[in-house]
């Protein structure tokens, strides 16, 4: 186990280095510069800004300076906000993003999986039809449409929840609903199809023939095997939700990482764009590693030695 984890950590470090390198050179290949805007700067001021942030150095020197910063977990200074580092920007937005993201993850697991189980156990009956109808709508309708419509109906027309901000618990309802709506629908559909396939396996028939109770068959033999595809999806879903949704945070004016990423693109804040991209990639790789380790717990037939090969 330890050797497998160490090997995966090494691969993660190599992948992260490739992402850092690709992100760095892509950002530096963008025409213009971080200080180019509608209001033209005097050449002396532009030169002074480039010298301050080291942009007048050769590209290879800037690259190694950035790599050195990464080794110290330093994402560098913001080009838009003087005196503010990208680490500070991420740290200030992370609590908001984490709160809404974790609540959305809880909703996805607590609603998506049970709804899929109910639909599978009542195949072609009204609970199945109802769940699949709602799940199809949830998958088909984009999250920004759900956010906009729910904001108009429940905040503006009915006044049940605030239009923006997280001053009280009601402020979380619409962002969490918009964030989790698609994934609840997707997970419920995936759980249903996976459980239906598992219920038709020979070992399930054998378990019934042995006289095991339906609940025991479902939990011990059905869910444990059918949840593998769901766990596979949940890894990237958790990484996506806890690192913020660019659109949802923008619509509800939440000061999270996603909104800062959108603003950094608008402001040509290159270091912020690179820092948030690398931060997201690191979170995604950690979640994929956790999913791979969960496989072994869910299905003992899976051995890490095989994954290693």
CSV table of C-alpha atoms in Angstrom, one decimal:
chain,number,residue,atom,x,y,z
A,1,UNK,CA,0.0,0.0,0.0
A,2,UNK,CA,2.7,2.5,1.0
A,3,UNK,CA,4.8,1.8,-2.1
A,4,UNK,CA,1.6,2.2,-4.3
A,5,UNK,CA,0.8,5.6,-2.6
A,6,UNK,CA,4.4,6.8,-3.0
A,7,UNK,CA,4.4,5.8,-6.7
A,8,UNK,CA,1.1,7.6,-7.2
A,9,UNK,CA,2.5,10.7,-5.4
A,10,UNK,CA,5.5,10.6,-7.7
A,11,UNK,CA,3.2,10.5,-10.8
A,12,UNK,CA,1.1,13.3,-9.4
A,13,UNK,CA,4.2,15.5,-8.9
A,14,UNK,CA,5.3,14.8,-12.5
A,15,UNK,CA,1.8,15.6,-13.8
A,16,UNK,CA,1.7,18.7,-11.8
A,17,UNK,CA,5.0,19.8,-13.2
A,18,UNK,CA,3.7,19.3,-16.7
A,19,UNK,CA,0.6,21.3,-15.9
A,20,UNK,CA,2.7,24.1,-14.4
A,21,UNK,CA,4.9,24.2,-17.5
A,22,UNK,CA,2.1,24.1,-19.9
A,23,UNK,CA,0.1,26.8,-18.1
A,24,UNK,CA,3.1,29.0,-17.7
A,25,UNK,CA,4.1,29.0,-21.4
A,26,UNK,CA,0.5,29.2,-22.6
A,27,UNK,CA,0.0,32.3,-20.5
A,28,UNK,CA,3.2,33.9,-21.8
A,29,UNK,CA,2.2,33.1,-25.4
A,30,UNK,CA,-1.0,35.2,-25.0
A,31,UNK,CA,-0.7,38.4,-27.1
A,32,UNK,CA,-0.2,41.6,-25.1
A,33,UNK,CA,0.7,41.5,-21.4
A,34,UNK,CA,-0.8,41.8,-18.0
A,35,UNK,CA,-0.6,45.6,-18.0
A,36,UNK,CA,-2.2,46.1,-21.4
A,37,UNK,CA,-5.6,47.7,-21.2
A,38,UNK,CA,-7.8,50.2,-22.9
A,39,UNK,CA,-5.9,53.0,-21.1
A,40,UNK,CA,-2.4,53.0,-22.5
A,41,UNK,CA,0.4,53.3,-20.1
A,42,UNK,CA,3.4,55.4,-20.6
A,43,UNK,CA,6.4,53.4,-21.8
A,44,UNK,CA,8.4,54.3,-18.7
A,45,UNK,CA,5.5,53.1,-16.4
A,46,UNK,CA,5.1,49.9,-18.3
A,47,UNK,CA,8.9,49.2,-18.1
A,48,UNK,CA,8.9,49.9,-14.4
A,49,UNK,CA,6.0,47.5,-13.9
A,50,UNK,CA,7.7,44.8,-15.9
A,51,UNK,CA,10.9,45.3,-13.9
A,52,UNK,CA,9.0,45.1,-10.6
A,53,UNK,CA,7.4,41.8,-11.4
A,54,UNK,CA,10.4,40.3,-13.2
A,55,UNK,CA,8.7,40.3,-16.6
A,56,UNK,CA,11.7,42.0,-18.3
A,57,UNK,CA,13.8,38.9,-17.6
A,58,UNK,CA,14.4,36.1,-20.2
A,59,UNK,CA,11.5,33.7,-20.4
A,60,UNK,CA,13.6,30.7,-19.1
A,61,UNK,CA,14.6,32.7,-16.1
A,62,UNK,CA,11.0,33.6,-15.3
A,63,UNK,CA,10.1,30.0,-15.7
A,64,UNK,CA,12.6,28.7,-13.2
A,65,UNK,CA,11.7,31.5,-10.8
A,66,UNK,CA,8.1,30.4,-11.0
A,67,UNK,CA,9.1,26.8,-10.5
A,68,UNK,CA,11.0,27.8,-7.4
A,69,UNK,CA,8.0,29.6,-6.1
A,70,UNK,CA,5.9,26.5,-6.7
A,71,UNK,CA,8.3,24.4,-4.6
A,72,UNK,CA,7.7,26.9,-1.7
A,73,UNK,CA,4.0,26.8,-2.4
A,74,UNK,CA,4.2,30.5,-3.5
A,75,UNK,CA,1.9,31.3,-6.4
A,76,UNK,CA,3.4,34.8,-6.7
A,77,UNK,CA,2.0,38.3,-6.6
A,78,UNK,CA,-1.2,39.4,-8.2
A,79,UNK,CA,-0.6,41.7,-11.2
A,80,UNK,CA,-4.0,43.4,-10.6
A,81,UNK,CA,-4.0,44.1,-6.9
A,82,UNK,CA,-0.6,45.5,-5.6
A,83,UNK,CA,0.6,44.0,-2.4
A,84,UNK,CA,-1.8,41.0,-2.7
A,85,UNK,CA,-0.4,37.5,-3.4
A,86,UNK,CA,-2.3,34.8,-5.3
A,87,UNK,CA,-2.0,32.7,-2.1
A,88,UNK,CA,-4.0,35.4,-0.3
A,89,UNK,CA,-6.6,35.5,-3.0
A,90,UNK,CA,-7.1,31.7,-2.9
A,91,UNK,CA,-7.1,31.7,0.9
A,92,UNK,CA,-9.8,34.4,1.0
A,93,UNK,CA,-12.1,32.7,-1.5
A,94,UNK,CA,-11.6,29.1,-0.4
A,95,UNK,CA,-13.8,29.2,2.8
A,96,UNK,CA,-16.8,30.4,0.7
A,97,UNK,CA,-16.2,27.9,-2.0
A,98,UNK,CA,-15.6,25.1,0.4
A,99,UNK,CA,-18.8,25.8,2.3
A,100,UNK,CA,-21.0,25.8,-0.7
A,101,UNK,CA,-19.1,23.0,-2.4
A,102,UNK,CA,-19.2,20.6,0.5
A,103,UNK,CA,-22.9,21.3,1.0
A,104,UNK,CA,-23.5,20.5,-2.7
A,105,UNK,CA,-21.4,17.3,-2.3
A,106,UNK,CA,-23.6,16.2,0.7
A,107,UNK,CA,-26.7,16.9,-1.4
A,108,UNK,CA,-25.3,14.9,-4.3
A,109,UNK,CA,-24.5,11.8,-2.2
A,110,UNK,CA,-27.5,12.1,0.1
A,111,UNK,CA,-30.1,12.5,-2.7
A,112,UNK,CA,-28.5,11.1,-5.9
A,113,UNK,CA,-27.6,7.7,-4.6
A,114,UNK,CA,-30.9,7.0,-2.7
A,115,UNK,CA,-33.0,8.2,-5.6
A,116,UNK,CA,-31.1,5.9,-8.0
A,117,UNK,CA,-31.7,3.0,-5.6
A,118,UNK,CA,-35.4,3.8,-5.3
A,119,UNK,CA,-35.7,4.0,-9.1
A,120,UNK,CA,-33.9,0.7,-9.6
A,121,UNK,CA,-35.9,-1.2,-7.0
A,122,UNK,CA,-39.1,0.0,-8.6
A,123,UNK,CA,-38.2,-0.4,-12.2
A,124,UNK,CA,-40.9,0.7,-14.7
A,125,UNK,CA,-43.2,1.7,-11.9
A,126,UNK,CA,-44.2,5.3,-11.0
A,127,UNK,CA,-41.3,5.9,-8.5
A,128,UNK,CA,-38.9,4.9,-11.3
A,129,UNK,CA,-40.7,7.0,-13.9
A,130,UNK,CA,-40.9,10.1,-11.6
A,131,UNK,CA,-37.2,9.9,-10.6
A,132,UNK,CA,-36.0,9.4,-14.1
A,133,UNK,CA,-38.2,12.3,-15.4
A,134,UNK,CA,-36.8,14.7,-12.9
A,135,UNK,CA,-33.3,13.4,-13.4
A,136,UNK,CA,-33.5,13.8,-17.1
A,137,UNK,CA,-34.6,17.4,-16.6
A,138,UNK,CA,-31.8,18.0,-14.2
A,139,UNK,CA,-29.2,16.7,-16.7
A,140,UNK,CA,-30.7,18.5,-19.7
A,141,UNK,CA,-31.0,21.9,-18.1
A,142,UNK,CA,-27.7,23.8,-17.7
A,143,UNK,CA,-26.8,24.9,-14.2
A,144,UNK,CA,-26.8,28.6,-15.1
A,145,UNK,CA,-30.4,28.3,-16.3
A,146,UNK,CA,-31.4,26.6,-13.0
A,147,UNK,CA,-29.6,29.3,-11.1
A,148,UNK,CA,-31.2,32.2,-13.1
A,149,UNK,CA,-34.7,30.8,-13.0
A,150,UNK,CA,-34.6,29.9,-9.3
A,151,UNK,CA,-33.1,33.3,-8.5
A,152,UNK,CA,-36.0,35.0,-10.3
A,153,UNK,CA,-38.7,32.8,-8.8
A,154,UNK,CA,-37.6,32.2,-5.2
A,155,UNK,CA,-35.6,35.4,-4.6
A,156,UNK,CA,-37.2,38.2,-6.7
A,157,UNK,CA,-40.8,37.1,-7.0
A,158,UNK,CA,-41.4,35.1,-3.8
A,159,UNK,CA,-38.7,36.7,-1.6
A,160,UNK,CA,-38.1,33.5,0.3
A,161,UNK,CA,-34.3,33.7,0.0
A,162,UNK,CA,-31.8,36.6,-0.5
A,163,UNK,CA,-30.7,37.4,-4.0
A,164,UNK,CA,-27.0,37.3,-3.2
A,165,UNK,CA,-24.7,36.9,-0.3
A,166,UNK,CA,-24.3,34.3,2.5
A,167,UNK,CA,-25.4,36.4,5.5
A,168,UNK,CA,-27.6,33.6,6.8
A,169,UNK,CA,-28.4,30.0,6.1
A,170,UNK,CA,-31.0,30.9,3.5
A,171,UNK,CA,-28.3,32.4,1.3
A,172,UNK,CA,-26.8,28.9,0.7
A,173,UNK,CA,-30.0,27.4,-0.6
A,174,UNK,CA,-30.0,28.6,-4.2
A,175,UNK,CA,-26.3,28.3,-4.8
A,176,UNK,CA,-26.2,24.8,-3.4
A,177,UNK,CA,-29.3,23.9,-5.4
A,178,UNK,CA,-27.8,25.2,-8.6
A,179,UNK,CA,-24.5,23.6,-8.0
A,180,UNK,CA,-25.8,20.2,-7.1
A,181,UNK,CA,-28.8,19.9,-9.4
A,182,UNK,CA,-27.0,18.5,-12.4
A,183,UNK,CA,-24.9,16.1,-10.3
A,184,UNK,CA,-27.8,14.8,-8.3
A,185,UNK,CA,-29.6,13.9,-11.5
A,186,UNK,CA,-26.4,12.4,-13.0
A,187,UNK,CA,-25.6,10.3,-10.0
A,188,UNK,CA,-29.2,9.0,-9.6
A,189,UNK,CA,-29.2,7.9,-13.2
A,190,UNK,CA,-25.8,6.3,-12.9
A,191,UNK,CA,-26.8,4.5,-9.6
A,192,UNK,CA,-30.0,3.2,-11.2
A,193,UNK,CA,-28.4,1.8,-14.3
A,194,UNK,CA,-25.5,0.3,-12.3
A,195,UNK,CA,-27.7,-1.3,-9.7
A,196,UNK,CA,-30.1,-2.7,-12.3
A,197,UNK,CA,-27.1,-4.4,-14.0
A,198,UNK,CA,-25.9,-5.8,-10.7
A,199,UNK,CA,-29.3,-7.1,-9.7
A,200,UNK,CA,-29.2,-9.3,-12.9
A,201,UNK,CA,-25.9,-10.9,-12.1
A,202,UNK,CA,-25.7,-14.6,-11.3
A,203,UNK,CA,-24.4,-14.1,-7.8
A,204,UNK,CA,-27.5,-12.1,-6.9
A,205,UNK,CA,-29.7,-15.0,-8.0
A,206,UNK,CA,-27.5,-17.3,-5.9
A,207,UNK,CA,-27.9,-15.0,-2.9
A,208,UNK,CA,-31.7,-15.1,-3.3
A,209,UNK,CA,-31.7,-18.9,-3.7
A,210,UNK,CA,-29.8,-19.1,-0.4
A,211,UNK,CA,-32.7,-17.4,1.3
A,212,UNK,CA,-30.9,-14.2,2.3
A,213,UNK,CA,-33.1,-11.3,3.3
A,214,UNK,CA,-33.7,-8.7,0.5
A,215,UNK,CA,-32.1,-6.0,2.6
A,216,UNK,CA,-29.0,-8.0,3.2
A,217,UNK,CA,-28.7,-8.9,-0.5
A,218,UNK,CA,-29.1,-5.3,-1.5
A,219,UNK,CA,-26.6,-3.9,0.9
A,220,UNK,CA,-24.0,-6.6,1.0
A,221,UNK,CA,-24.0,-7.8,-2.6
A,222,UNK,CA,-25.9,-5.2,-4.7
A,223,UNK,CA,-24.8,-1.7,-3.5
A,224,UNK,CA,-21.2,-2.6,-2.8
A,225,UNK,CA,-20.6,-3.6,-6.4
A,226,UNK,CA,-22.9,-1.2,-8.1
A,227,UNK,CA,-21.4,1.9,-6.4
A,228,UNK,CA,-18.0,1.5,-8.1
A,229,UNK,CA,-19.0,3.6,-11.1
A,230,UNK,CA,-20.6,6.2,-8.8
A,231,UNK,CA,-17.4,6.5,-6.7
A,232,UNK,CA,-15.5,6.9,-10.0
A,233,UNK,CA,-17.6,9.9,-10.9
A,234,UNK,CA,-17.7,11.4,-7.3
A,235,UNK,CA,-14.0,12.0,-7.3
A,236,UNK,CA,-14.0,14.6,-10.1
A,237,UNK,CA,-17.4,15.9,-8.9
A,238,UNK,CA,-16.0,16.6,-5.4
A,239,UNK,CA,-12.9,18.3,-6.9
A,240,UNK,CA,-15.2,20.4,-9.2
A,241,UNK,CA,-17.6,21.5,-6.5
A,242,UNK,CA,-15.1,22.3,-3.7
A,243,UNK,CA,-13.0,24.4,-6.1
A,244,UNK,CA,-15.9,26.5,-7.1
A,245,UNK,CA,-18.2,27.0,-10.0
A,246,UNK,CA,-17.2,29.9,-12.2
A,247,UNK,CA,-20.7,30.6,-13.4
A,248,UNK,CA,-22.7,29.9,-10.2
A,249,UNK,CA,-20.4,32.1,-8.0
A,250,UNK,CA,-20.6,34.8,-10.6
A,251,UNK,CA,-24.5,34.7,-10.8
A,252,UNK,CA,-24.9,34.8,-7.0
A,253,UNK,CA,-22.0,37.2,-6.4
A,254,UNK,CA,-20.2,34.8,-4.1
A,255,UNK,CA,-16.6,35.8,-3.3
A,256,UNK,CA,-15.2,32.3,-3.9
A,257,UNK,CA,-12.4,31.0,-6.0
A,258,UNK,CA,-14.5,30.5,-9.1
A,259,UNK,CA,-15.5,34.2,-9.2
A,260,UNK,CA,-11.9,35.2,-8.6
A,261,UNK,CA,-10.9,33.1,-11.5
A,262,UNK,CA,-13.4,34.8,-13.8
A,263,UNK,CA,-12.2,38.2,-12.6
A,264,UNK,CA,-8.5,37.3,-13.1
A,265,UNK,CA,-9.2,36.4,-16.7
A,266,UNK,CA,-11.0,39.7,-17.2
A,267,UNK,CA,-8.2,41.6,-15.5
A,268,UNK,CA,-5.4,39.7,-17.3
A,269,UNK,CA,-4.1,38.7,-13.9
A,270,UNK,CA,-1.7,36.1,-15.3
A,271,UNK,CA,-0.3,34.8,-12.0
A,272,UNK,CA,-3.9,34.4,-10.5
A,273,UNK,CA,-5.0,32.5,-13.6
A,274,UNK,CA,-2.0,30.2,-13.3
A,275,UNK,CA,-2.3,29.8,-9.6
A,276,UNK,CA,-6.0,28.9,-9.5
A,277,UNK,CA,-5.5,26.5,-12.5
A,278,UNK,CA,-2.7,24.7,-10.7
A,279,UNK,CA,-4.6,24.7,-7.4
A,280,UNK,CA,-7.6,23.1,-9.1
A,281,UNK,CA,-5.4,20.5,-10.9
A,282,UNK,CA,-3.8,19.5,-7.5
A,283,UNK,CA,-7.2,19.1,-5.8
A,284,UNK,CA,-8.4,17.0,-8.8
A,285,UNK,CA,-5.4,14.7,-8.6
A,286,UNK,CA,-5.8,14.2,-4.9
A,287,UNK,CA,-9.5,13.3,-5.3
A,288,UNK,CA,-8.6,10.8,-8.0
A,289,UNK,CA,-6.1,9.2,-5.7
A,290,UNK,CA,-8.7,8.9,-2.9
A,291,UNK,CA,-11.1,7.3,-5.4
A,292,UNK,CA,-8.5,4.7,-6.4
A,293,UNK,CA,-7.9,3.9,-2.8
A,294,UNK,CA,-11.7,3.6,-2.1
A,295,UNK,CA,-11.9,1.0,-4.9
A,296,UNK,CA,-10.0,-1.5,-2.8
A,297,UNK,CA,-12.4,-1.0,0.2
A,298,UNK,CA,-15.5,-1.3,-2.0
A,299,UNK,CA,-14.3,-4.3,-4.0
A,300,UNK,CA,-11.6,-6.5,-2.3
A,301,UNK,CA,-11.1,-8.2,-5.7
A,302,UNK,CA,-9.3,-5.1,-6.8
A,303,UNK,CA,-5.6,-5.3,-5.8
A,304,UNK,CA,-3.3,-2.4,-5.8
A,305,UNK,CA,-0.6,-4.6,-7.3
A,306,UNK,CA,-2.8,-4.9,-10.4
A,307,UNK,CA,-3.4,-1.2,-10.6
A,308,UNK,CA,0.4,-0.8,-10.2
A,309,UNK,CA,0.9,-3.0,-13.2
